[in-house]
Short mmCIF file of C-alpha atoms and ligand atoms in Angstrom, two decimals:
data_model
loop_
_atom_site.label_atom_id
_atom_site.label_comp_id
_atom_site.label_asym_id
_atom_site.label_seq_id
_atom_site.Cartn_x
_atom_site.Cartn_y
_atom_site.Cartn_z
CA MET A 1 -0.07 -0.15 0.30
CA ILE A 2 1.11 3.33 -0.48
CA PRO A 3 1.53 5.59 1.70
CA TYR A 4 -1.31 7.61 1.50
CA LYS A 5 -0.83 9.21 5.11
CA THR A 6 2.68 11.35 3.40
CA LEU A 7 0.79 11.41 0.21
CA ILE A 8 -2.38 13.04 0.92
CA ASN A 9 -2.32 16.05 2.81
CA ILE A 10 -5.03 18.08 4.28
CA ASN A 11 -5.33 21.42 5.71
CA ARG A 12 -7.95 21.69 7.78
CA GLY A 13 -8.48 25.37 8.08
CA GLY A 14 -8.43 25.71 4.15
CA ARG A 15 -10.98 26.83 1.62
CA GLN A 16 -12.30 23.53 0.20
CA ALA A 17 -13.94 20.60 2.35
CA ILE A 18 -11.83 18.12 3.26
CA TYR A 19 -13.30 15.27 1.32
CA ILE A 20 -12.90 17.16 -2.17
CA GLN A 21 -9.59 17.77 -1.16
CA ILE A 22 -8.94 14.16 -0.98
CA ALA A 23 -10.71 13.85 -3.91
CA ASN A 24 -8.48 15.65 -5.47
CA ARG A 25 -5.79 14.48 -4.58
CA LEU A 26 -6.63 10.59 -5.55
CA ILE A 27 -7.12 13.02 -8.93
CA GLU A 28 -3.36 13.61 -9.31
CA LEU A 29 -2.18 10.60 -7.72
CA ILE A 30 -3.99 8.04 -10.02
CA LYS A 31 -3.17 10.69 -13.51
CA TYR A 32 0.25 10.62 -12.09
CA ARG A 33 0.08 7.58 -12.00
CA LYS A 34 0.98 6.60 -7.93
CA LEU A 35 -2.41 4.84 -7.46
CA PRO A 36 -1.55 3.07 -11.48
CA PRO A 37 -4.90 1.26 -13.32
CA ASN A 38 -7.10 -1.60 -11.34
CA THR A 39 -5.91 -0.14 -8.18
CA LYS A 40 -7.73 -1.54 -5.24
CA LEU A 41 -8.06 1.66 -2.87
CA PRO A 42 -8.48 0.59 1.05
CA GLY A 43 -10.92 0.67 2.39
CA SER A 44 -13.32 4.46 4.20
CA ARG A 45 -11.87 2.98 7.66
CA ILE A 46 -8.88 1.94 7.90
CA LEU A 47 -8.56 5.16 5.13
CA SER A 48 -9.80 7.40 7.42
CA GLU A 49 -7.90 6.28 10.13
CA LEU A 50 -5.08 6.82 8.31
CA LEU A 51 -5.72 10.62 7.45
CA GLY A 52 -7.21 11.46 10.38
CA VAL A 53 -10.57 12.38 9.32
CA HIS A 54 -14.15 11.19 9.37
CA ARG A 55 -15.69 7.43 7.71
CA LYS A 56 -17.99 9.74 6.35
CA THR A 57 -15.65 12.32 4.95
CA VAL A 58 -13.73 9.26 3.07
CA VAL A 59 -17.28 7.61 1.54
CA ALA A 60 -18.31 11.14 1.28
CA ALA A 61 -14.98 11.23 -1.04
CA TYR A 62 -14.85 7.82 -2.95
CA GLU A 63 -18.78 9.26 -4.56
CA GLU A 64 -17.31 11.75 -5.53
CA LEU A 65 -14.90 10.84 -7.55
CA THR A 66 -17.25 7.23 -8.41
CA ILE A 67 -19.04 10.12 -10.01
CA GLN A 68 -17.05 11.80 -12.11
CA GLY A 69 -15.84 7.96 -13.31
CA TRP A 70 -12.28 7.97 -12.08
CA LEU A 71 -12.87 5.38 -9.37
CA ILE A 72 -15.07 2.22 -9.18
CA SER A 73 -17.11 0.32 -6.44
CA LEU A 74 -17.28 -3.54 -7.29
CA PRO A 75 -19.67 -4.35 -5.05
CA GLN A 76 -18.04 -6.84 -2.31
CA LYS A 77 -14.85 -6.88 -3.62
CA GLY A 78 -14.43 -3.03 -2.73
CA THR A 79 -13.41 0.27 -4.85
CA PHE A 80 -10.24 0.33 -7.59
CA VAL A 81 -9.06 3.22 -10.02
CA ASN A 82 -10.96 3.03 -13.47
CA ALA A 83 -8.96 0.93 -15.68
CA HIS A 84 -10.88 3.06 -18.63
CA LEU A 85 -9.23 6.45 -18.25
CA PRO A 86 -8.38 8.02 -21.30
CA ILE A 87 -6.03 10.34 -19.45
CA LEU A 88 -4.03 7.55 -18.08
CA LYS A 89 -3.86 5.93 -22.02
CA GLN A 90 -1.40 9.50 -22.61
CA ALA A 91 2.14 8.70 -21.38
CA SER A 92 3.40 11.39 -21.26
CA LEU A 93 2.35 11.54 -17.98
CA VAL A 94 3.71 8.87 -17.03
CA GLY A 95 7.12 9.22 -14.20
CA GLU A 96 6.58 12.92 -15.07
CA SER A 97 6.03 14.50 -11.19
CA ILE A 98 3.04 17.04 -10.89
CA ARG A 99 3.85 20.44 -11.72
CA LYS A 100 2.36 23.42 -10.53
CA ASN A 101 2.54 25.78 -12.50
CA LEU A 102 3.35 25.69 -16.43
CA THR A 103 5.80 28.07 -17.85
CA SER A 104 5.13 26.67 -21.84
CA SER A 105 2.25 26.13 -22.93
CA GLY A 106 1.58 22.54 -25.04
CA PHE A 107 0.46 24.37 -28.84
CA GLU A 108 1.67 27.08 -31.02
CA PHE A 109 0.47 30.84 -30.70
CA LYS A 110 1.52 34.12 -32.38
CA ARG A 111 3.79 36.55 -30.59
CA ASN A 112 4.90 40.16 -31.22
CA VAL A 113 8.19 41.24 -30.44
CA SER A 114 6.62 45.02 -30.58
CA LEU A 115 4.50 44.49 -27.56
CA ASP A 116 7.24 43.90 -25.15
CA ARG A 117 7.81 46.10 -23.13
CA LYS A 118 10.26 46.79 -20.11
CA PHE A 119 8.35 47.90 -17.43
CA PRO A 120 9.72 49.17 -13.84
CA GLN A 121 10.70 46.54 -11.67
CA THR A 122 9.20 46.38 -8.02
CA CYS A 123 11.85 48.31 -5.87
CA GLU A 124 11.95 48.46 -2.38
CA ASP A 125 10.02 52.35 -1.34
CA THR A 126 13.55 54.09 -1.15
CA TYR A 127 13.63 53.69 -5.02
CA MET A 128 12.70 56.63 -6.76
CA TYR A 129 11.16 55.96 -10.96
CA VAL A 130 12.04 58.65 -13.88
CA ASN A 131 8.10 58.75 -16.05
CA ASP A 132 6.82 59.51 -18.14
CA GLY A 133 4.42 62.17 -16.28
CA ILE A 134 2.31 61.00 -14.47
CA SER A 135 -0.19 62.81 -12.07
CA ASP A 136 0.01 62.42 -8.16
CA GLY A 137 -2.26 59.46 -7.15
CA ARG A 138 -2.26 61.16 -3.22
CA LEU A 139 -4.09 63.86 -5.18
CA ALA A 140 -6.82 61.12 -6.37
CA PRO A 141 -10.29 62.61 -4.77
CA ILE A 142 -10.96 59.29 -4.22
CA ASN A 143 -13.31 59.86 -1.12
CA ASP A 144 -15.74 61.85 -3.35
CA ILE A 145 -15.53 59.07 -5.45
CA ALA A 146 -16.33 56.27 -3.21
CA LEU A 147 -19.37 58.24 -1.51
CA ILE A 148 -20.94 58.78 -4.71
CA TYR A 149 -20.21 55.16 -5.50
CA ARG A 150 -21.54 54.49 -2.41
CA ASN A 151 -24.52 56.20 -2.19
CA LEU A 152 -25.53 55.33 -5.67
CA VAL A 153 -25.30 51.09 -4.35
CA SER A 154 -27.16 52.39 -2.22
CA LYS A 155 -30.59 53.43 -4.85
CA LYS A 156 -33.19 50.91 -5.19
CA HIS A 157 -33.25 51.47 -8.89
CA ILE A 158 -29.69 50.71 -9.65
CA THR A 159 -30.48 47.01 -10.05
CA ALA A 160 -30.71 48.41 -13.43
CA HIS A 161 -27.52 48.97 -13.88
CA LEU A 162 -26.50 45.07 -12.86
CA ALA A 163 -27.55 44.23 -16.46
CA TYR A 164 -26.21 43.18 -19.66
CA GLY A 165 -25.79 47.11 -20.60
CA THR A 166 -24.22 48.98 -24.34
CA THR A 167 -21.42 48.59 -26.07
CA TYR A 168 -21.58 52.59 -26.10
CA GLY A 169 -20.95 53.14 -22.34
CA ASN A 170 -23.21 54.48 -19.31
CA GLN A 171 -26.39 56.50 -21.30
CA THR A 172 -26.04 58.85 -18.43
CA LEU A 173 -22.12 59.51 -18.51
CA ARG A 174 -22.42 60.23 -21.96
CA GLU A 175 -24.44 62.17 -21.81
CA GLU A 176 -22.93 63.89 -19.48
CA LEU A 177 -19.52 64.14 -21.35
CA VAL A 178 -21.29 65.26 -24.67
CA THR A 179 -22.41 68.45 -22.49
CA TYR A 180 -19.26 68.41 -20.74
CA LEU A 181 -16.97 68.62 -23.83
CA ASN A 182 -18.86 70.52 -25.84
CA GLU A 183 -18.14 73.69 -23.21
CA THR A 184 -14.55 73.01 -22.41
CA ARG A 185 -13.11 71.69 -25.74
CA GLY A 186 -15.40 73.90 -28.38
CA LEU A 187 -16.55 70.89 -30.35
CA ASN A 188 -20.35 70.31 -31.08
CA ILE A 189 -21.09 66.56 -31.01
CA GLY A 190 -24.33 64.64 -29.94
CA ILE A 191 -25.08 61.59 -27.91
CA ASP A 192 -24.31 59.75 -30.94
CA ASN A 193 -21.38 60.88 -31.81
CA ILE A 194 -19.49 59.50 -28.03
CA MET A 195 -19.15 55.94 -26.27
CA ILE A 196 -16.73 55.14 -23.53
CA THR A 197 -13.84 53.32 -23.22
CA ARG A 198 -11.53 51.52 -21.31
CA GLY A 199 -9.44 55.12 -21.59
CA SER A 200 -8.04 56.68 -24.89
CA GLN A 201 -5.83 53.18 -24.99
CA MET A 202 -8.71 51.18 -25.95
CA GLY A 203 -9.99 54.14 -28.12
CA MET A 204 -6.88 54.22 -29.90
CA PHE A 205 -7.31 50.89 -30.23
CA LEU A 206 -10.90 49.91 -31.84
CA ALA A 207 -9.96 52.97 -33.98
CA ALA A 208 -6.91 51.45 -35.17
CA GLN A 209 -8.48 48.06 -36.10
CA LEU A 210 -11.38 49.35 -38.22
CA LEU A 211 -8.87 51.85 -40.42
CA PHE A 212 -6.36 49.82 -41.83
CA GLU A 213 -6.11 46.88 -44.16
CA ASP A 214 -2.35 45.41 -44.89
CA ASN A 215 -0.44 47.81 -46.70
CA ASP A 216 -2.10 50.92 -44.44
CA TYR A 217 0.35 53.62 -44.17
CA VAL A 218 -0.34 56.21 -40.23
CA VAL A 219 1.37 58.95 -40.32
CA VAL A 220 2.87 59.79 -37.16
CA GLY A 221 5.70 61.63 -35.89
CA HIS A 222 9.47 61.50 -35.69
CA THR A 223 8.82 60.73 -32.24
CA ASN A 224 5.79 60.00 -31.31
CA TYR A 225 3.80 57.66 -28.71
CA SER A 226 5.25 54.97 -28.54
CA SER A 227 2.22 52.47 -27.58
CA ALA A 228 0.50 54.36 -30.63
CA ASP A 229 3.19 53.13 -33.34
CA THR A 230 2.49 49.28 -31.42
CA THR A 231 -1.10 49.62 -31.40
CA PHE A 232 -1.32 50.54 -35.18
CA GLU A 233 1.44 48.18 -35.92
CA ILE A 234 -0.38 45.56 -34.30
CA ALA A 235 -4.06 46.77 -36.26
CA ARG A 236 -0.54 45.88 -39.54
CA ALA A 237 -0.32 49.15 -41.05
CA LYS A 238 2.98 51.01 -41.28
CA VAL A 239 3.99 53.65 -39.73
CA LEU A 240 5.23 57.25 -42.18
CA ARG A 241 7.22 58.94 -39.70
CA VAL A 242 6.95 62.42 -40.65
CA ARG A 243 9.44 65.80 -38.51
CA VAL A 244 8.52 66.93 -34.99
CA ASP A 245 9.26 71.18 -34.60
CA LYS A 246 9.03 73.37 -32.27
CA ARG A 247 4.75 74.30 -34.26
CA GLY A 248 4.23 70.15 -34.17
CA LEU A 249 3.48 67.97 -36.88
CA VAL A 250 5.47 69.05 -40.16
CA ILE A 251 2.75 69.13 -42.84
CA ASP A 252 4.91 68.66 -45.41
CA ASP A 253 6.04 66.12 -44.75
CA ILE A 254 2.98 64.67 -44.15
CA ARG A 255 2.30 65.70 -47.90
CA LYS A 256 4.49 64.04 -49.47
CA CYS A 257 3.42 61.17 -47.21
CA CYS A 258 0.10 61.43 -49.11
CA GLU A 259 1.50 61.45 -52.66
CA THR A 260 3.51 59.52 -52.66
CA HIS A 261 0.77 56.71 -50.03
CA ASN A 262 -2.52 55.26 -49.58
CA VAL A 263 -2.08 57.30 -45.94
CA LYS A 264 -5.26 56.27 -43.69
CA ALA A 265 -4.35 57.87 -40.53
CA VAL A 266 -2.25 60.51 -38.90
CA PHE A 267 -1.77 59.99 -35.54
CA THR A 268 -1.96 63.53 -33.00
CA THR A 269 -1.50 64.56 -29.73
CA SER A 270 -2.20 67.99 -30.70
CA HIS A 271 -1.89 69.30 -27.05
CA HIS A 272 1.34 69.02 -26.18
CA HIS A 273 3.32 66.63 -28.80
CA HIS A 274 3.96 63.02 -26.94
CA PRO A 275 7.12 62.92 -26.11
CA THR A 276 8.09 66.86 -27.51
CA THR A 277 5.49 68.14 -25.48
CA VAL A 278 5.57 71.04 -28.30
CA THR A 279 1.70 71.69 -29.01
CA LEU A 280 0.39 71.65 -32.23
CA SER A 281 -0.13 75.33 -34.05
CA ALA A 282 -3.59 76.77 -34.38
CA ASP A 283 -2.36 77.25 -38.44
CA ARG A 284 -1.35 73.79 -38.98
CA ARG A 285 -4.69 72.03 -37.07
CA LEU A 286 -6.63 74.50 -39.97
CA GLU A 287 -3.71 72.70 -43.00
CA LEU A 288 -3.60 68.76 -41.64
CA LEU A 289 -7.40 69.60 -41.54
CA ASN A 290 -7.77 71.20 -45.09
CA LEU A 291 -5.35 68.18 -46.11
CA ALA A 292 -7.33 65.73 -44.45
CA LYS A 293 -10.43 66.80 -46.81
CA THR A 294 -8.19 66.25 -50.24
CA TYR A 295 -7.34 62.42 -49.70
CA LYS A 296 -9.43 61.66 -47.38
CA PHE A 297 -7.27 59.97 -43.95
CA ALA A 298 -8.48 60.18 -40.29
CA ILE A 299 -6.74 62.79 -37.82
CA VAL A 300 -6.20 59.74 -34.70
CA GLU A 301 -6.00 63.31 -32.51
CA ASP A 302 -5.10 61.35 -29.11
CA ASP A 303 -5.55 64.14 -26.17
CA TYR A 304 -4.49 63.09 -23.61
CA ASP A 305 -3.61 65.93 -21.26
CA TYR A 306 -5.82 68.50 -22.22
CA ASP A 307 -6.68 69.61 -18.74
CA PHE A 308 -3.12 70.65 -17.73
CA HIS A 309 -1.88 74.28 -19.50
CA TYR A 310 0.41 76.66 -16.85
CA ASN A 311 0.55 79.14 -19.32
CA HIS A 312 -2.49 80.35 -21.70
CA ALA A 313 -5.70 78.29 -22.34
CA PRO A 314 -5.59 75.53 -24.09
CA ILE A 315 -6.23 75.80 -27.99
CA LEU A 316 -8.75 73.86 -28.93
CA PRO A 317 -9.26 70.18 -29.73
CA LEU A 318 -8.53 69.99 -34.34
CA ALA A 319 -12.12 67.81 -33.05
CA SER A 320 -12.96 70.78 -32.67
CA HIS A 321 -13.01 72.09 -35.59
CA ASP A 322 -14.07 69.58 -38.40
CA LEU A 323 -17.29 69.63 -40.51
CA ASN A 324 -16.41 66.45 -42.30
CA GLY A 325 -15.96 64.36 -40.56
CA HIS A 326 -12.37 63.62 -40.32
CA VAL A 327 -11.30 63.10 -36.60
CA ILE A 328 -11.41 60.42 -34.24
CA TYR A 329 -10.45 62.27 -30.65
CA VAL A 330 -10.10 60.14 -27.96
CA GLY A 331 -9.12 60.79 -24.23
CA SER A 332 -9.67 60.00 -20.59
CA ILE A 333 -10.50 61.18 -17.22
CA CYS A 334 -7.26 58.27 -16.07
CA LYS A 335 -4.54 60.99 -16.58
CA THR A 336 -6.49 63.56 -15.36
CA VAL A 337 -8.20 61.78 -12.48
CA ALA A 338 -5.57 58.60 -11.84
CA PRO A 339 -5.09 55.94 -14.36
CA VAL A 340 -6.67 52.85 -12.15
CA TYR A 341 -10.09 54.70 -13.19
CA ARG A 342 -10.92 52.83 -16.69
CA VAL A 343 -13.08 55.63 -18.04
CA GLY A 344 -12.31 57.10 -21.41
CA TYR A 345 -14.61 58.88 -24.67
CA LEU A 346 -13.90 58.37 -28.15
CA VAL A 347 -15.88 61.23 -30.35
CA ALA A 348 -16.73 61.06 -34.07
CA SER A 349 -18.80 60.14 -36.45
CA LYS A 350 -21.88 59.06 -35.60
CA SER A 351 -21.88 56.29 -38.51
CA PHE A 352 -18.28 55.46 -36.74
CA VAL A 353 -19.10 55.27 -33.71
CA ASP A 354 -21.12 52.41 -34.18
CA GLU A 355 -18.64 49.74 -36.21
CA CYS A 356 -16.32 50.83 -32.99
CA ALA A 357 -19.27 50.09 -29.92
CA LYS A 358 -19.85 47.30 -32.44
CA LEU A 359 -16.80 45.66 -32.25
CA ARG A 360 -15.88 46.53 -28.82
CA ARG A 361 -17.78 43.68 -28.19
CA PHE A 362 -15.98 41.30 -28.62
CA VAL A 363 -12.97 42.39 -26.81
CA ASP A 364 -14.74 43.57 -24.00
CA ARG A 365 -18.43 43.62 -23.91
CA GLN A 366 -19.50 46.26 -22.22
CA GLY A 367 -17.80 49.00 -19.82
CA ASP A 368 -18.03 49.19 -15.87
CA ALA A 369 -21.07 50.32 -15.55
CA LEU A 370 -21.32 51.38 -12.22
CA LEU A 371 -18.14 53.93 -12.44
CA GLU A 372 -19.13 55.59 -14.77
CA LEU A 373 -22.35 56.23 -13.71
CA THR A 374 -19.56 57.55 -10.67
CA PHE A 375 -18.18 59.95 -13.32
CA ALA A 376 -21.11 61.01 -14.83
CA LYS A 377 -22.45 62.82 -10.78
CA PHE A 378 -19.29 63.42 -10.10
CA ILE A 379 -18.80 65.89 -13.49
CA LYS A 380 -22.63 67.03 -13.02
CA ALA A 381 -21.77 68.36 -8.66
CA GLY A 382 -18.11 70.07 -11.00
CA TYR A 383 -15.94 67.41 -8.91
CA LEU A 384 -13.91 67.19 -11.19
CA ASP A 385 -13.46 71.15 -12.63
CA ARG A 386 -12.90 71.52 -8.85
CA HIS A 387 -10.45 68.60 -8.57
CA ILE A 388 -8.87 70.03 -12.52
CA LYS A 389 -8.46 73.64 -10.43
CA LYS A 390 -6.53 72.04 -7.53
CA VAL A 391 -3.95 70.16 -8.78
CA LEU A 392 -3.72 72.60 -12.23
CA LYS A 393 -1.71 74.84 -8.78
CA VAL A 394 -0.25 72.20 -7.49
CA TYR A 395 1.72 70.95 -10.99
CA ILE A 396 2.18 74.39 -11.72
CA ALA A 397 4.50 74.32 -8.47
CA ARG A 398 6.01 71.77 -8.73
CA ARG A 399 7.82 72.27 -12.28
CA ASP A 400 8.82 75.87 -12.01
CA LEU A 401 10.48 74.32 -8.76
CA PHE A 402 11.95 70.61 -11.08
CA CYS A 403 12.15 73.01 -13.74
CA SER A 404 14.81 75.49 -12.04
CA LEU A 405 16.53 73.18 -9.92
CA LEU A 406 17.56 71.74 -13.30
CA GLU A 407 18.35 74.48 -14.26
CA THR A 408 20.38 75.31 -11.71
CA GLU A 409 22.04 72.50 -10.74
CA LEU A 410 22.48 70.31 -13.34
CA SER A 411 22.22 72.53 -16.63
CA ASP A 412 26.05 71.28 -17.82
CA PHE A 413 24.49 67.76 -18.44
CA PHE A 414 20.94 68.45 -19.55
CA SER A 415 18.90 71.12 -21.59
CA PHE A 416 15.07 71.33 -21.81
CA GLU A 417 12.43 73.83 -22.10
CA LEU A 418 10.36 75.10 -19.27
CA PRO A 419 6.84 72.68 -20.93
CA LYS A 420 3.78 74.86 -21.34
CA GLY A 421 1.78 72.13 -19.81
CA GLY A 422 1.39 67.89 -18.91
CA MET A 423 3.38 66.41 -16.83
CA ALA A 424 6.64 66.06 -18.10
CA VAL A 425 9.37 67.77 -18.86
CA TRP A 426 11.72 66.93 -22.29
CA VAL A 427 15.00 66.24 -20.95
CA THR A 428 17.91 66.73 -23.51
CA LEU A 429 21.10 64.57 -22.08
CA ASN A 430 23.80 66.65 -23.06
CA LYS A 431 26.08 63.85 -26.81
CA ALA A 432 28.92 63.67 -24.28
CA TYR A 433 26.94 61.36 -22.37
CA SER A 434 24.47 58.08 -22.85
CA TRP A 435 21.37 57.53 -21.36
CA GLU A 436 22.75 54.17 -21.05
CA THR A 437 25.77 54.86 -18.81
CA VAL A 438 23.15 57.47 -16.48
CA THR A 439 20.35 54.58 -16.36
CA GLN A 440 23.01 52.32 -15.33
CA GLU A 441 24.55 55.16 -12.33
CA ALA A 442 21.53 56.12 -11.58
CA LEU A 443 19.90 52.45 -10.37
CA LYS A 444 23.27 53.24 -7.75
CA GLN A 445 21.73 56.28 -6.53
CA LYS A 446 17.80 54.75 -5.96
CA LEU A 447 17.02 55.95 -9.10
CA LEU A 448 15.03 54.02 -11.68
CA ILE A 449 15.10 55.24 -15.46
CA VAL A 450 13.43 52.74 -17.24
CA GLU A 451 12.69 52.21 -20.49
CA TRP A 452 14.54 55.53 -21.92
CA GLN A 453 15.16 53.60 -25.58
CA ARG A 454 10.82 53.83 -26.41
CA TYR A 455 11.65 57.91 -26.88
CA ASP A 456 13.65 57.47 -30.00
CA MET A 457 11.59 54.46 -32.05
CA ALA A 458 13.19 56.75 -35.19
CA ASN A 459 16.82 56.16 -33.84
CA ILE A 460 16.46 59.15 -34.51
CA ASN A 461 19.09 59.78 -31.96
CA HIS A 462 18.27 62.84 -29.76
CA ASN A 463 19.54 62.04 -26.74
CA ALA A 464 16.62 62.59 -25.10
CA ILE A 465 13.14 61.42 -22.03
CA ARG A 466 10.70 62.52 -20.35
CA MET A 467 10.60 63.61 -16.55
CA GLY A 468 7.28 64.07 -15.15
CA PHE A 469 7.18 65.84 -12.80
CA ALA A 470 3.88 66.10 -11.32
CA ALA A 471 3.33 62.80 -9.20
CA TYR A 472 5.95 64.05 -6.20
CA ASP A 473 5.55 66.63 -3.84
CA GLU A 474 7.86 69.64 -2.75
CA THR A 475 11.01 67.37 -0.60
CA GLU A 476 10.13 64.55 -3.17
CA ILE A 477 10.95 67.29 -5.84
CA HIS A 478 14.77 67.95 -4.44
CA GLU A 479 15.07 63.74 -3.29
CA PHE A 480 15.00 62.84 -6.92
CA MET A 481 17.97 65.86 -7.70
CA LYS A 482 20.06 65.26 -5.36
CA ARG A 483 20.27 61.48 -6.64
CA LEU A 484 19.99 62.51 -10.10
CA LYS A 485 23.27 65.46 -9.48
CA LYS A 486 25.12 62.59 -7.50
CA THR A 487 24.39 59.92 -10.27
CA MET A 488 25.40 62.59 -13.29
CA ILE A 489 28.67 63.90 -11.23
CA GLU A 490 29.30 59.79 -11.16
CA VAL A 491 28.52 59.90 -14.81
CA SER A 492 31.22 62.60 -15.25
CA ARG A 493 34.22 61.29 -13.57
CA LEU A 494 33.80 57.67 -15.72
CA ASN A 495 33.65 59.44 -18.44
CA GLY A 496 36.29 62.00 -17.84
CA ALA A 497 38.55 58.22 -16.35
CA LEU A 498 37.66 56.96 -20.22
CA ALA A 499 39.26 60.03 -21.95
CA LYS A 500 42.64 60.15 -20.01
CA GLY A 501 42.59 56.15 -20.12
C1 PLP B 601 0.07 60.18 -24.74
C2 PLP B 601 -0.58 58.77 -24.36
N1 PLP B 601 -1.70 59.09 -24.89
C3 PLP B 601 -3.00 58.07 -24.72
C4 PLP B 601 -2.36 57.23 -22.64
C5 PLP B 601 -3.99 56.33 -22.47
O1 PLP B 601 -4.53 57.02 -21.68
P1 PLP B 601 -5.64 55.97 -20.88
O2 PLP B 601 -5.09 55.58 -19.41
O3 PLP B 601 -6.04 57.07 -20.55
O4 PLP B 601 -5.99 55.11 -21.39
C6 PLP B 601 -1.32 57.34 -22.36
C7 PLP B 601 -0.67 57.13 -20.79
O5 PLP B 601 0.62 57.30 -20.66
C8 PLP B 601 -0.14 58.45 -23.14
O6 PLP B 601 0.52 59.10 -22.78
#
């Protein structure tokens, strides 16, 4: 007899009923042929004594396994391992140790190296990140949001929102956003022009899936938001790059692309170009719209940080001037409030929105209706406006401190322009140094710089990265700069040594 007592471990405080634990363990022993076909199992009394459980528990386990077909019970003879289980004929299982975590699959599937990304490894809290420009979660109005949510779910009629709903997103939030976007961004849309997404990224993804076929082109900046490039590539588009100067995308370059290629879309982060932070000038916006009309392409306008402008009122999005249905406008509250709240929107012509809503069903049946309703109330009651006003003041002070320290302490190494908005500075490293070395040395100062390569998808060697300032308070910004300065002193020492050597 095999050592049942050793092989069947019972977790008495566990979530699973003990008879199920015994049954599952017996299945494993059968599968891995510790209990070969036709093995006679001990009688229920013997096994219950061995395992220190009630006899009825073993009887229940045996019954369960008999129903499932793992065991057969023969009157007057006892209980046996079923010899006719197909799984027992799979020789490959025999002799293998019991595996808990599968690392590779037993079938081929598509892999896409362009999806590989190096996410920040989780480090102790003592590390600081050089981030892409993220909001400060500590300022997120989570209590207000939670209060509205709780209030909502306490209402009787809320049960209506618990069923499957529309793929366009919650109607109340759509209505609220129509008013909000028309008032704050000069749009002129109705309810048919908007659907709720799980963030701007979902909007871009849906749009890309509908826009491109093989051999279609999308035009993006020489520097660009790398996830947008990837989103378009996944949709089988080919990426064409144009220059980005101090007034944003160079429209003449886009025109040339249209003359020679089948351009289906142009992607722009018009308010603050990602990553360089420059604003697409008003005249270029109109030029781009005219070009879209001539060449019949779509403009995917990702207005990811419209709410954060520090010097003057923001230039209205291209979507506000779109008379001919060329602009697909995506945005979200993820950047404004906190990325964890996956609530965004896609605005376009009715026909395009309808198709996106149909497609959405097959990747995400619907959004989080309760959260969407919460945000409808959040916006209607003026919480969003108040939150934006509050954080704007904080972020402008952080930008100023961050940039002044960068200027006074580190100008031998870095150059930059004061960003007019957004949550990051575009910082160029003196060409004498490389981010590779800076990254390595920064790690010793507990400063993590991840994925600096993604800012130069076209390999133009601009030697710049984004440094987010908004997520750090005053003390943290001082600490950040201290670490960066120590890093650069060491990098410079290494460079000097190398030059002498
Ligand atoms: C330029 C840009 N667009 C879109 C996104 C995605 O935003 P969301 O969280 O709304 O999906 C990001 C997020 O970092 C971004 O930087």
